[in-house]
Amino acid sequence: MSAWLSDETPLHHSDAPRHGADIFALLRDRAPNQTAQVTAAGAAWLAGAAAYPRSALAQWQAHPSSPGVLPCGSAFDVVNVPTLFGRRMLEHLWADGPGSGPVATHHGRMLLFASPGTAQRLPSLLDWEEWGGGFEPRTGTDPQGRGGGKVPPLLCHGTGDAVTVPPLTCTSSTPGPRWVVAPDTRSPWLPGPDVLLWACVRVTRSAPSSADRNTIFPPADQGANVYDVSRRR
């Protein structure tokens, strides 16, 4: 996999099914300032998590509006949190911290892509710091993200797990998983367990965001999905 990722040669029509448009050329053209749109380099990074990256890219080129399933543990881990709690984590990460890596939403949960090993270490850190009263290894019960002074149930996906990732192309009306911060480089920065622990604790200690708080999220009635963020992702 590492040898394939070091190959910077663009994917050509000969590398994938010939029917349809070259979706990766389209992604390159549409990439600037679209943090909720995957770029060609971001697609290559995602595919690098698969056992056969070129086959994964070919599948996405043939079906760019279909979600995919990728294994965790090698290119990334995923921390799966209740949506409200995840939104507040992102507000702190972008306003007060180092930013985030790729982020997606699916089934009322927020998926934060993290560095490999995070799925194993984050629950231990939460327990060590006595913030992990709400942690459950594989199940969550509080869709509103209310932890009663504790971090709500987190689903940590690492080695041996797989996650559904959003399509390469989607709109605000596309059902199913969607990108909040889409991958746009072959080497995205990914937060580790220490950064995510910090964000969890900041959210748990703080009151709910008020109307006058600076936020990367637009008001709910705008229905927007693309956020103007320019830091690490």
Coordinates of C-alpha atoms in Angstrom, one line a residue, residues 38 46 56 59-70 104-107 111 163-170 174-179:
V38 CA -13.6 15.2 -1.9
L46 CA -9.2 7.1 1.2
A56 CA -11.3 1.0 -4.9
Q59 CA -15.2 1.4 -8.2
W60 CA -15.6 5.0 -7.1
Q61 CA -15.0 6.3 -10.6
A62 CA -17.7 4.0 -11.9
H63 CA -20.1 4.9 -9.0
P64 CA -19.1 8.3 -7.6
S65 CA -22.4 8.9 -5.9
S66 CA -22.3 5.6 -3.9
P67 CA -21.0 5.3 -0.4
G68 CA -18.0 3.0 0.3
V69 CA -16.8 0.8 3.1
L70 CA -13.2 1.0 4.3
A104 CA -18.4 12.8 8.1
T105 CA -22.0 12.3 9.3
H106 CA -23.9 9.1 9.2
H107 CA -27.1 7.7 10.9
L111 CA -17.4 10.3 12.4
V163 CA -16.8 2.2 8.5
T164 CA -19.1 3.5 5.8
V165 CA -17.6 6.6 4.1
P166 CA -19.7 9.1 2.1
P167 CA -19.7 9.2 -1.7
L168 CA -17.1 11.2 -3.6
T169 CA -19.8 13.5 -4.9
C170 CA -23.0 14.5 -3.1
T174 CA -28.2 13.5 -1.0
P175 CA -29.4 10.9 1.5
G176 CA -27.1 8.8 3.6
P177 CA -23.6 9.7 4.8
R178 CA -22.1 13.1 3.9
W179 CA -18.8 14.9 4.4

